[in-house]
Amino acid sequence: MNNVVLCGFMGCGKSTVGRNLARKTGRKFLDMDRYIEEKAEMSVKEIFEKLGEDGFRELEHQACIELSDKKNLIIASGGGALTFDRNVKVFKGKDKIVLLDVPLDTIKYRLRNDKVRPLLQREDKDRAMEELFMKRYPRYMAAADVVVSGQSTPMKTTIAVMEAMKL
Ligand code: S3P
């Protein structure tokens, strides 16, 4: 079976919903950021510090290529991954891309205490999130084969994805 690739903004629930989906469908779960970290032997934070965002995006692109070669996975992509055409092209037509759609206010609330995501460690975090969200939202929508609301509990969202995807 083709992979299911969850996409959406940081904090939309890709990893939690992905793990639930894998458990419920008997598929293997793969978190793209953890995959990148294991290969690079560095945390995402360290990769940003040492290689910059561009360096991280290269590793992310490589991860997309490698993961799309596998089958039967539930993949939680990184929040930026599917905003790049070259990554969308890797999965599109082969795997199913699902957007977990969560409004900006909910995202802001969920990420209010975040201390790990490199893009959010700044004074003007709220403004940065707003700008990034506005820029990215149309890209997620264009990339997605299916859009599911991710505003409810992770389990309700998981079931909504299963129904939408007929998993
Ligand atoms: C990023 C999101 C993060 C991680 C990196 C960059 C982004 O993943 O890939 O910090 O550009 O939105 P999550 O969406 O899992 O937080």
Coordinates of N, CA, C and O and ligand atoms in Angstrom, one line a residue:
M1 N 0.8 -1.2 0.0 CA 0.0 0.0 0.0 C 0.9 1.3 0.0 O 2.0 1.3 0.6
N2 N 0.3 2.3 -0.6 CA 1.1 3.5 -0.6 C 1.2 4.2 0.8 O 0.3 3.9 1.6
N3 N 2.2 5.0 0.9 CA 2.3 5.7 2.2 C 1.2 6.8 2.4 O 0.7 7.3 1.4
V4 N 0.9 7.1 3.7 CA 0.1 8.2 4.0 C 1.0 9.2 4.6 O 1.7 9.0 5.6
V5 N 1.0 10.4 4.0 CA 1.9 11.5 4.5 C 1.1 12.6 5.2 O 0.3 13.3 4.5
L6 N 1.3 12.8 6.5 CA 0.5 13.9 7.2 C 1.3 15.1 7.0 O 2.5 15.2 7.3
C7 N 0.6 16.2 6.7 CA 1.3 17.5 6.6 C 0.5 18.6 7.3 O -0.6 18.3 7.7
G8 N 1.1 19.7 7.5 CA 0.5 20.8 8.2 C 1.4 21.6 9.1 O 2.6 21.1 9.3
F9 N 1.0 22.7 9.6 CA 1.8 23.6 10.4 C 2.3 22.9 11.6 O 1.7 22.0 12.1
M10 N 3.4 23.4 12.2 CA 3.9 22.9 13.5 C 2.7 23.0 14.5 O 2.0 23.9 14.5
G11 N 2.6 21.9 15.3 CA 1.6 21.9 16.3 C 0.2 21.4 15.8 O -0.7 21.5 16.6
C12 N 0.1 21.0 14.5 CA -1.2 20.5 14.0 C -1.5 19.1 14.5 O -2.6 18.7 14.3
G13 N -0.5 18.4 15.0 CA -0.8 17.1 15.5 C -0.3 15.9 14.7 O -0.7 14.8 14.8
K14 N 0.6 16.2 13.7 CA 1.0 15.2 12.8 C 1.6 13.9 13.5 O 1.3 12.8 13.1
S15 N 2.5 14.2 14.5 CA 3.1 13.0 15.1 C 2.1 12.2 16.0 O 2.1 11.0 15.9
T16 N 1.3 12.9 16.8 CA 0.4 12.2 17.6 C -0.6 11.4 16.8 O -0.9 10.2 17.0
V17 N -1.2 12.1 15.8 CA -2.2 11.5 15.0 C -1.6 10.3 14.2 O -2.2 9.3 14.0
G18 N -0.4 10.6 13.7 CA 0.3 9.6 12.9 C 0.6 8.3 13.7 O 0.3 7.2 13.2
R19 N 1.0 8.4 15.0 CA 1.2 7.3 15.8 C -0.1 6.5 16.1 O -0.2 5.3 16.0
N20 N -1.2 7.3 16.3 CA -2.5 6.6 16.5 C -2.9 5.9 15.3 O -3.4 4.7 15.3
L21 N -2.7 6.5 14.1 CA -3.1 5.9 12.8 C -2.4 4.6 12.6 O -2.9 3.6 12.2
A22 N -1.1 4.6 12.9 CA -0.3 3.4 12.7 C -0.8 2.3 13.6 O -0.9 1.2 13.2
R23 N -1.0 2.6 14.9 CA -1.5 1.6 15.8 C -2.8 1.0 15.3 O -3.1 -0.2 15.3
K24 N -3.7 1.9 14.8 CA -5.1 1.4 14.4 C -5.1 0.7 13.1 O -6.0 -0.1 12.9
T25 N -4.1 0.9 12.3 CA -4.1 0.3 10.9 C -3.1 -0.8 10.8 O -3.0 -1.4 9.7
G26 N -2.2 -0.9 11.8 CA -1.2 -1.9 11.7 C 0.0 -1.5 10.8 O 0.8 -2.4 10.4
R27 N 0.0 -0.3 10.4 CA 1.1 0.2 9.6 C 2.2 0.7 10.5 O 2.1 0.9 11.7
K28 N 3.4 0.9 9.9 CA 4.5 1.4 10.6 C 4.5 2.9 10.6 O 4.2 3.5 9.6
F29 N 4.8 3.5 11.7 CA 4.9 5.0 11.8 C 6.3 5.5 11.6 O 7.2 4.9 12.2
L30 N 6.4 6.6 10.9 CA 7.8 7.2 10.7 C 7.7 8.7 10.8 O 6.9 9.3 10.1
D31 N 8.4 9.2 11.8 CA 8.5 10.7 12.0 C 9.7 11.2 11.2 O 10.8 10.9 11.5
M32 N 9.4 12.1 10.3 CA 10.5 12.6 9.4 C 11.6 13.3 10.1 O 12.8 13.1 9.8
D33 N 11.2 14.1 11.1 CA 12.3 14.8 11.9 C 13.2 13.8 12.6 O 14.4 14.0 12.7
R34 N 12.5 12.8 13.2 CA 13.4 11.8 14.0 C 14.3 11.0 13.0 O 15.4 10.7 13.3
Y35 N 13.7 10.8 11.8 CA 14.5 10.1 10.7 C 15.7 10.9 10.4 O 16.9 10.4 10.3
I36 N 15.5 12.2 10.2 CA 16.6 13.1 9.8 C 17.6 13.2 11.0 O 18.8 13.1 10.8
E37 N 17.1 13.3 12.2 CA 18.0 13.4 13.4 C 18.9 12.1 13.5 O 20.1 12.2 13.8
E38 N 18.3 10.9 13.3 CA 19.1 9.7 13.4 C 20.1 9.6 12.4 O 21.3 9.2 12.7
K39 N 19.8 10.0 11.2 CA 20.8 9.9 10.1 C 21.9 10.9 10.3 O 23.1 10.6 10.1
A40 N 21.6 12.1 10.8 CA 22.6 13.2 10.9 C 23.3 13.1 12.3 O 24.3 13.8 12.5
E41 N 22.7 12.2 13.2 CA 23.3 12.1 14.5 C 23.3 13.5 15.2 O 24.3 13.8 15.9
M42 N 22.3 14.3 15.0 CA 22.2 15.6 15.6 C 20.7 15.8 15.8 O 19.9 15.3 15.0
S43 N 20.3 16.7 16.7 CA 18.9 17.1 16.9 C 18.6 18.1 15.8 O 19.5 18.7 15.2
V44 N 17.3 18.3 15.5 CA 16.9 19.3 14.6 C 17.5 20.7 15.0 O 18.0 21.5 14.2
K45 N 17.5 20.9 16.3 CA 18.0 22.2 16.8 C 19.5 22.3 16.5 O 19.9 23.4 16.0
E46 N 20.2 21.3 16.7 CA 21.7 21.3 16.4 C 21.9 21.4 14.9 O 22.8 22.1 14.5
I47 N 21.1 20.8 14.1 CA 21.2 20.9 12.6 C 21.0 22.4 12.2 O 21.8 22.9 11.4
F48 N 20.0 23.0 12.7 CA 19.8 24.4 12.4 C 21.0 25.3 12.9 O 21.4 26.2 12.1
E49 N 21.5 25.0 14.0 CA 22.7 25.7 14.5 C 23.9 25.5 13.7 O 24.6 26.5 13.4
K50 N 24.2 24.3 13.3 CA 25.4 24.0 12.6 C 25.3 24.2 11.1 O 26.3 24.7 10.5
L51 N 24.2 23.8 10.5 CA 24.1 23.9 9.0 C 23.1 25.0 8.5 O 23.0 25.2 7.3
G52 N 22.5 25.6 9.5 CA 21.5 26.7 9.1 C 20.2 26.0 8.5 O 20.1 24.8 8.4
E53 N 19.2 26.9 8.3 CA 17.9 26.3 7.8 C 18.1 25.6 6.4 O 17.5 24.6 6.2
D54 N 19.0 26.2 5.6 CA 19.2 25.7 4.2 C 19.7 24.2 4.3 O 19.3 23.4 3.6
G55 N 20.7 24.1 5.3 CA 21.3 22.7 5.4 C 20.2 21.8 5.9 O 20.1 20.6 5.4
F56 N 19.3 22.2 6.8 CA 18.3 21.3 7.3 C 17.3 21.0 6.1 O 16.9 19.8 6.0
R57 N 17.0 21.9 5.3 CA 16.1 21.7 4.1 C 16.7 20.7 3.2 O 15.9 19.9 2.5
E58 N 18.0 20.7 3.0 CA 18.6 19.7 2.1 C 18.4 18.2 2.7 O 18.1 17.3 2.0
L59 N 18.7 18.1 4.0 CA 18.5 16.8 4.7 C 17.1 16.4 4.6 O 16.8 15.2 4.4
E60 N 16.2 17.4 4.8 CA 14.8 17.1 4.7 C 14.3 16.6 3.3 O 13.6 15.6 3.2
H61 N 14.9 17.2 2.3 CA 14.6 16.8 0.9 C 15.1 15.3 0.7 O 14.4 14.5 0.1
Q62 N 16.3 15.1 1.2 CA 16.8 13.7 1.0 C 15.9 12.7 1.8 O 15.7 11.6 1.2
A63 N 15.5 13.1 3.0 CA 14.6 12.2 3.7 C 13.3 11.9 3.0 O 12.8 10.8 2.9
C64 N 12.8 12.9 2.3 CA 11.5 12.7 1.5 C 11.8 11.7 0.4 O 11.0 10.8 0.2
I65 N 12.9 11.8 -0.3 CA 13.2 10.9 -1.3 C 13.3 9.5 -0.8 O 12.7 8.5 -1.3
E66 N 14.0 9.3 0.3 CA 14.2 8.0 0.9 C 12.9 7.4 1.4 O 12.7 6.2 1.2
L67 N 12.1 8.2 2.1 CA 10.9 7.7 2.6 C 9.9 7.3 1.6 O 9.1 6.4 1.7
S68 N 9.9 8.1 0.5 CA 8.9 7.8 -0.6 C 9.2 6.5 -1.3 O 8.4 5.9 -2.0
D69 N 10.4 6.0 -1.1 CA 10.8 4.7 -1.7 C 10.3 3.5 -0.9 O 10.3 2.4 -1.4
K70 N 9.8 3.8 0.3 CA 9.3 2.7 1.2 C 7.8 2.6 1.0 O 7.2 3.5 0.3
K71 N 7.2 1.6 1.6 CA 5.8 1.4 1.4 C 5.1 1.2 2.7 O 5.7 0.8 3.7
N72 N 3.7 1.4 2.7 CA 2.9 1.0 3.8 C 3.2 1.8 5.1 O 2.9 1.4 6.2
L73 N 3.8 3.0 5.0 CA 4.1 3.8 6.1 C 3.1 4.9 6.4 O 2.4 5.3 5.5
I74 N 2.9 5.2 7.7 CA 2.3 6.5 8.1 C 3.4 7.5 8.4 O 4.2 7.2 9.3
I75 N 3.5 8.5 7.6 CA 4.7 9.4 7.8 C 4.2 10.8 8.3 O 3.3 11.4 7.8
A76 N 4.8 11.2 9.4 CA 4.5 12.6 9.9 C 5.6 13.4 9.3 O 6.8 13.3 9.7
S77 N 5.3 14.3 8.4 CA 6.3 15.2 7.7 C 6.6 16.3 8.7 O 5.8 16.6 9.6
G78 N 7.8 17.0 8.5 CA 8.1 18.2 9.3 C 7.2 19.3 8.7 O 6.7 19.3 7.6
G79 N 6.9 20.3 9.6 CA 5.9 21.3 9.2 C 6.3 22.2 8.0 O 5.4 22.8 7.4
G80 N 7.6 22.2 7.6 CA 8.0 22.9 6.4 C 8.1 22.1 5.2 O 8.0 22.6 4.1
A81 N 8.2 20.8 5.4 CA 8.6 19.9 4.3 C 7.7 20.0 3.0 O 8.1 20.2 1.9
L82 N 6.4 20.0 3.2 CA 5.4 19.9 2.1 C 5.1 21.3 1.6 O 4.2 21.5 0.8
T83 N 5.9 22.3 2.1 CA 5.7 23.7 1.5 C 6.7 23.9 0.4 O 6.7 25.0 -0.2
F84 N 7.5 22.9 0.1 CA 8.5 23.0 -1.0 C 8.1 22.1 -2.1 O 7.8 20.9 -1.9
D85 N 8.0 22.7 -3.3 CA 7.5 21.9 -4.5 C 8.3 20.7 -4.7 O 7.8 19.6 -5.1
R86 N 9.6 20.8 -4.5 CA 10.4 19.6 -4.8 C 10.1 18.4 -3.9 O 10.2 17.3 -4.3
N87 N 9.6 18.7 -2.7 CA 9.2 17.6 -1.8 C 7.8 17.1 -2.1 O 7.6 15.9 -2.1
V88 N 7.0 18.0 -2.5 CA 5.6 17.6 -2.9 C 5.7 16.7 -4.1 O 5.1 15.6 -4.2
K89 N 6.6 17.1 -5.1 CA 6.7 16.2 -6.3 C 7.2 14.8 -6.0 O 6.8 13.9 -6.7
V90 N 8.0 14.7 -4.9 CA 8.5 13.4 -4.6 C 7.3 12.4 -4.2 O 7.3 11.2 -4.5
F91 N 6.3 13.0 -3.5 CA 5.3 12.1 -2.9 C 4.0 12.1 -3.8 O 3.3 11.1 -3.9
K92 N 3.8 13.2 -4.5 CA 2.5 13.4 -5.3 C 2.3 12.3 -6.3 O 3.2 11.9 -7.1
G93 N 1.0 11.8 -6.3 CA 0.7 10.8 -7.3 C 1.0 9.4 -6.9 O 0.6 8.4 -7.5
K94 N 1.9 9.3 -5.9 CA 2.3 8.0 -5.5 C 1.8 7.7 -4.1 O 1.1 6.7 -3.8
D95 N 2.0 8.6 -3.2 CA 1.6 8.5 -1.8 C 0.4 9.5 -1.6 O 0.2 10.4 -2.4
K96 N -0.4 9.3 -0.5 CA -1.5 10.2 -0.3 C -1.1 11.2 0.8 O -0.6 10.9 1.9
I97 N -1.3 12.5 0.4 CA -0.9 13.6 1.3 C -2.2 14.1 2.1 O -3.2 14.4 1.4
V98 N -2.1 14.1 3.4 CA -3.3 14.5 4.2 C -2.9 15.7 5.0 O -1.9 15.7 5.8
L99 N -3.6 16.8 4.8 CA -3.4 18.0 5.6 C -4.3 18.0 6.9 O -5.5 17.8 6.8
L100 N -3.6 18.1 8.0 CA -4.3 18.3 9.3 C -4.5 19.8 9.4 O -3.6 20.6 9.7
D101 N -5.8 20.2 9.2 CA -6.1 21.7 9.1 C -6.5 22.2 10.5 O -7.5 21.8 11.1
V102 N -5.7 23.1 11.0 CA -5.9 23.7 12.4 C -5.8 25.2 12.3 O -4.8 25.7 11.7
P103 N -6.7 25.9 12.8 CA -6.7 27.4 12.7 C -5.5 28.0 13.5 O -5.0 27.4 14.5
L104 N -5.0 29.1 13.0 CA -3.8 29.8 13.6 C -3.9 30.0 15.1 O -3.0 29.8 15.8
D105 N -5.1 30.4 15.5 CA -5.3 30.7 17.0 C -5.0 29.4 17.8 O -4.4 29.5 18.9
T106 N -5.5 28.3 17.3 CA -5.3 27.0 18.1 C -3.8 26.7 18.0 O -3.2 26.2 19.0
I107 N -3.2 26.9 16.9 CA -1.7 26.6 16.7 C -0.9 27.4 17.7 O -0.1 26.9 18.5
K108 N -1.3 28.7 17.8 CA -0.6 29.6 18.7 C -0.7 29.2 20.1 O 0.3 29.2 20.9
Y109 N -1.9 28.7 20.5 CA -2.1 28.3 21.9 C -1.3 27.0 22.1 O -0.6 26.9 23.2
R110 N -1.4 26.1 21.2 CA -0.6 24.8 21.4 C 0.9 25.0 21.5 O 1.6 24.3 22.2
L111 N 1.4 26.0 20.8 CA 2.8 26.2 20.8 C 3.3 27.3 21.7 O 4.5 27.7 21.6
R112 N 2.4 27.8 22.6 CA 2.8 29.0 23.4 C 4.0 28.7 24.3 O 4.8 29.7 24.6
N113 N 4.3 27.5 24.7 CA 5.4 27.2 25.6 C 6.5 26.5 24.9 O 7.4 25.9 25.5
D114 N 6.5 26.4 23.6 CA 7.5 25.6 22.8 C 8.9 26.2 23.0 O 9.2 27.3 22.9
K115 N 9.8 25.2 23.4 CA 11.2 25.6 23.6 C 12.1 24.9 22.6 O 13.4 25.0 22.7
V116 N 11.6 24.0 21.7 CA 12.5 23.2 20.9 C 12.5 23.6 19.4 O 13.5 23.4 18.8
R117 N 11.4 24.1 18.9 CA 11.4 24.3 17.5 C 12.2 25.6 17.1 O 11.8 26.7 17.6
P118 N 13.3 25.4 16.3 CA 14.2 26.5 16.1 C 13.5 27.8 15.5 O 13.9 28.9 15.8
L119 N 12.5 27.6 14.6 CA 11.8 28.7 14.0 C 11.0 29.6 15.0 O 10.6 30.7 14.6
L120 N 10.8 29.0 16.2 CA 9.9 29.7 17.1 C 10.6 30.3 18.3 O 10.0 31.0 19.1
Q121 N 11.9 30.2 18.3 CA 12.7 30.7 19.5 C 13.1 32.2 19.2 O 14.2 32.5 18.9
R122 N 12.1 33.0 19.2 CA 12.4 34.5 19.0 C 11.4 35.3 19.7 O 10.3 34.8 20.1
E123 N 11.8 36.6 19.9 CA 10.9 37.5 20.7 C 9.5 37.7 20.0 O 8.5 37.7 20.7
D124 N 9.5 37.9 18.7 CA 8.3 38.1 18.0 C 7.7 36.9 17.4 O 7.3 36.8 16.3
K125 N 7.6 35.9 18.3 CA 7.2 34.5 17.9 C 5.7 34.5 17.3 O 5.5 33.9 16.3
D126 N 4.8 35.3 17.9 CA 3.5 35.3 17.4 C 3.4 35.9 16.0 O 2.7 35.3 15.1
R127 N 4.1 37.0 15.8 CA 4.1 37.6 14.5 C 4.8 36.7 13.4 O 4.3 36.5 12.3
A128 N 5.9 36.0 13.8 CA 6.6 35.1 12.9 C 5.6 33.9 12.5 O 5.6 33.5 11.4
M129 N 4.9 33.4 13.5 CA 3.9 32.3 13.2 C 2.9 32.8 12.3 O 2.5 32.1 11.3
E130 N 2.4 34.0 12.5 CA 1.3 34.6 11.6 C 1.8 34.6 10.2 O 1.2 34.2 9.2
E131 N 3.0 35.2 10.0 CA 3.6 35.4 8.6 C 3.8 34.0 8.0 O 3.4 33.8 6.8
L132 N 4.4 33.1 8.7 CA 4.7 31.8 8.2 C 3.4 31.0 7.8 O 3.3 30.4 6.8
F133 N 2.4 31.1 8.7 CA 1.2 30.4 8.5 C 0.5 30.9 7.2 O 0.0 30.1 6.4
M134 N 0.4 32.3 7.0 CA -0.2 32.8 5.9 C 0.5 32.4 4.6 O -0.1 32.1 3.6
K135 N 1.8 32.4 4.7 CA 2.6 32.0 3.5 C 2.4 30.5 3.1 O 2.3 30.1 2.0
R136 N 2.3 29.7 4.2 CA 2.3 28.3 4.0 C 1.0 27.7 3.7 O 0.9 26.7 3.0
Y137 N -0.1 28.3 4.3 CA -1.4 27.7 4.2 C -1.8 27.3 2.8 O -2.2 26.2 2.5
P138 N -1.7 28.2 1.8 CA -2.1 27.8 0.4 C -1.2 26.7 -0.2 O -1.7 25.9 -1.0
R139 N 0.0 26.6 0.3 CA 0.9 25.6 -0.2 C 0.5 24.2 0.4 O 0.4 23.2 -0.4
Y140 N 0.1 24.2 1.6 CA -0.4 22.9 2.2 C -1.7 22.5 1.4 O -1.8 21.3 1.1
M141 N -2.6 23.4 1.2 CA -3.8 23.1 0.5 C -3.6 22.6 -0.9 O -4.2 21.6 -1.3
A142 N -2.6 23.2 -1.6 CA -2.3 22.7 -2.9 C -1.6 21.3 -2.9 O -1.9 20.5 -3.8
A143 N -0.9 21.1 -1.9 CA -0.2 19.8 -1.8 C -1.1 18.6 -1.5 O -0.9 17.5 -1.9
A144 N -2.2 18.9 -0.6 CA -2.9 17.9 0.0 C -3.9 17.2 -1.0 O -4.5 17.8 -1.8
D145 N -4.0 15.9 -0.9 CA -5.0 15.1 -1.6 C -6.3 15.1 -0.8 O -7.4 15.1 -1.3
V146 N -6.2 15.2 0.5 CA -7.3 15.2 1.5 C -7.0 16.2 2.6 O -5.9 16.3 3.1
V147 N -8.1 16.9 3.0 CA -8.0 17.9 4.1 C -8.9 17.4 5.2 O -10.1 17.2 5.0
V148 N -8.3 17.3 6.4 CA -9.1 16.9 7.6 C -8.9 17.9 8.7 O -7.7 18.3 8.9
S149 N -9.9 18.2 9.4 CA -9.8 19.2 10.5 C -9.0 18.5 11.6 O -9.3 17.4 12.0
G150 N -8.0 19.2 12.1 CA -7.2 18.7 13.2 C -7.4 19.4 14.5 O -6.6 19.4 15.4
Q151 N -8.6 20.1 14.6 CA -8.8 21.0 15.7 C -9.3 20.2 17.0 O -9.2 20.7 18.1
S152 N -9.9 19.0 16.7 CA -10.5 18.3 17.8 C -9.4 17.4 18.5 O -8.2 17.7 18.4
T153 N -9.8 16.5 19.3 CA -8.8 15.7 20.1 C -8.0 14.8 19.1 O -8.5 14.5 18.0
P154 N -6.8 14.4 19.4 CA -6.0 13.5 18.5 C -6.8 12.3 18.1 O -6.7 11.9 16.9
M155 N -7.5 11.7 19.0 CA -8.2 10.4 18.6 C -9.4 10.7 17.6 O -9.5 10.0 16.7
K156 N -10.1 11.8 17.9 CA -11.2 12.1 16.9 C -10.6 12.5 15.5 O -11.1 12.1 14.5
T157 N -9.5 13.2 15.5 CA -8.8 13.5 14.3 C -8.3 12.2 13.6 O -8.5 12.1 12.4
T158 N -7.8 11.3 14.4 CA -7.3 10.0 13.8 C -8.5 9.3 13.1 O -8.3 8.8 12.0
I159 N -9.6 9.3 13.8 CA -10.8 8.6 13.2 C -11.2 9.3 11.9 O -11.6 8.7 10.9
A160 N -11.2 10.6 12.0 CA -11.6 11.4 10.8 C -10.7 11.1 9.6 O -11.2 11.0 8.5
V161 N -9.4 11.0 9.9 CA -8.5 10.7 8.8 C -8.8 9.3 8.2 O -8.8 9.1 7.0
M162 N -9.0 8.3 9.1 CA -9.3 6.9 8.7 C -10.5 6.9 7.8 O -10.6 6.2 6.8
E163 N -11.6 7.7 8.2 CA -12.8 7.7 7.4 C -12.6 8.4 6.1 O -13.0 7.8 5.0
A164 N -11.9 9.5 6.1 CA -11.6 10.2 4.8 C -10.8 9.4 3.9 O -11.0 9.5 2.7
M165 N -9.8 8.6 4.4 CA -8.9 7.8 3.6 C -9.4 6.4 3.3 O -8.7 5.6 2.7
K166 N -10.5 6.1 4.0 CA -11.0 4.7 3.9 C -9.9 3.7 4.4 O -9.6 2.7 3.7
L167 N -9.2 4.0 5.4 CA -8.1 3.1 5.9 C -8.7 2.0 6.8 O -9.7 2.2 7.5
Ligands
S3P1 C1 9.6 23.0 10.9 C2 8.8 22.2 11.6 C3 9.4 21.1 12.5 C4 10.8 20.8 12.1 C5 11.7 22.0 11.9 C6 11.1 23.0 10.9 C7 9.0 24.0 10.0 O1 8.5 20.0 12.5 O2 10.8 20.1 10.9 O3 11.7 22.6 13.2 O4 9.6 24.6 9.1 O5 7.8 24.3 10.2 P1 7.1 19.9 13.3 O6 6.1 20.4 12.3 O7 7.0 18.5 13.6 O8 7.2 20.8 14.5

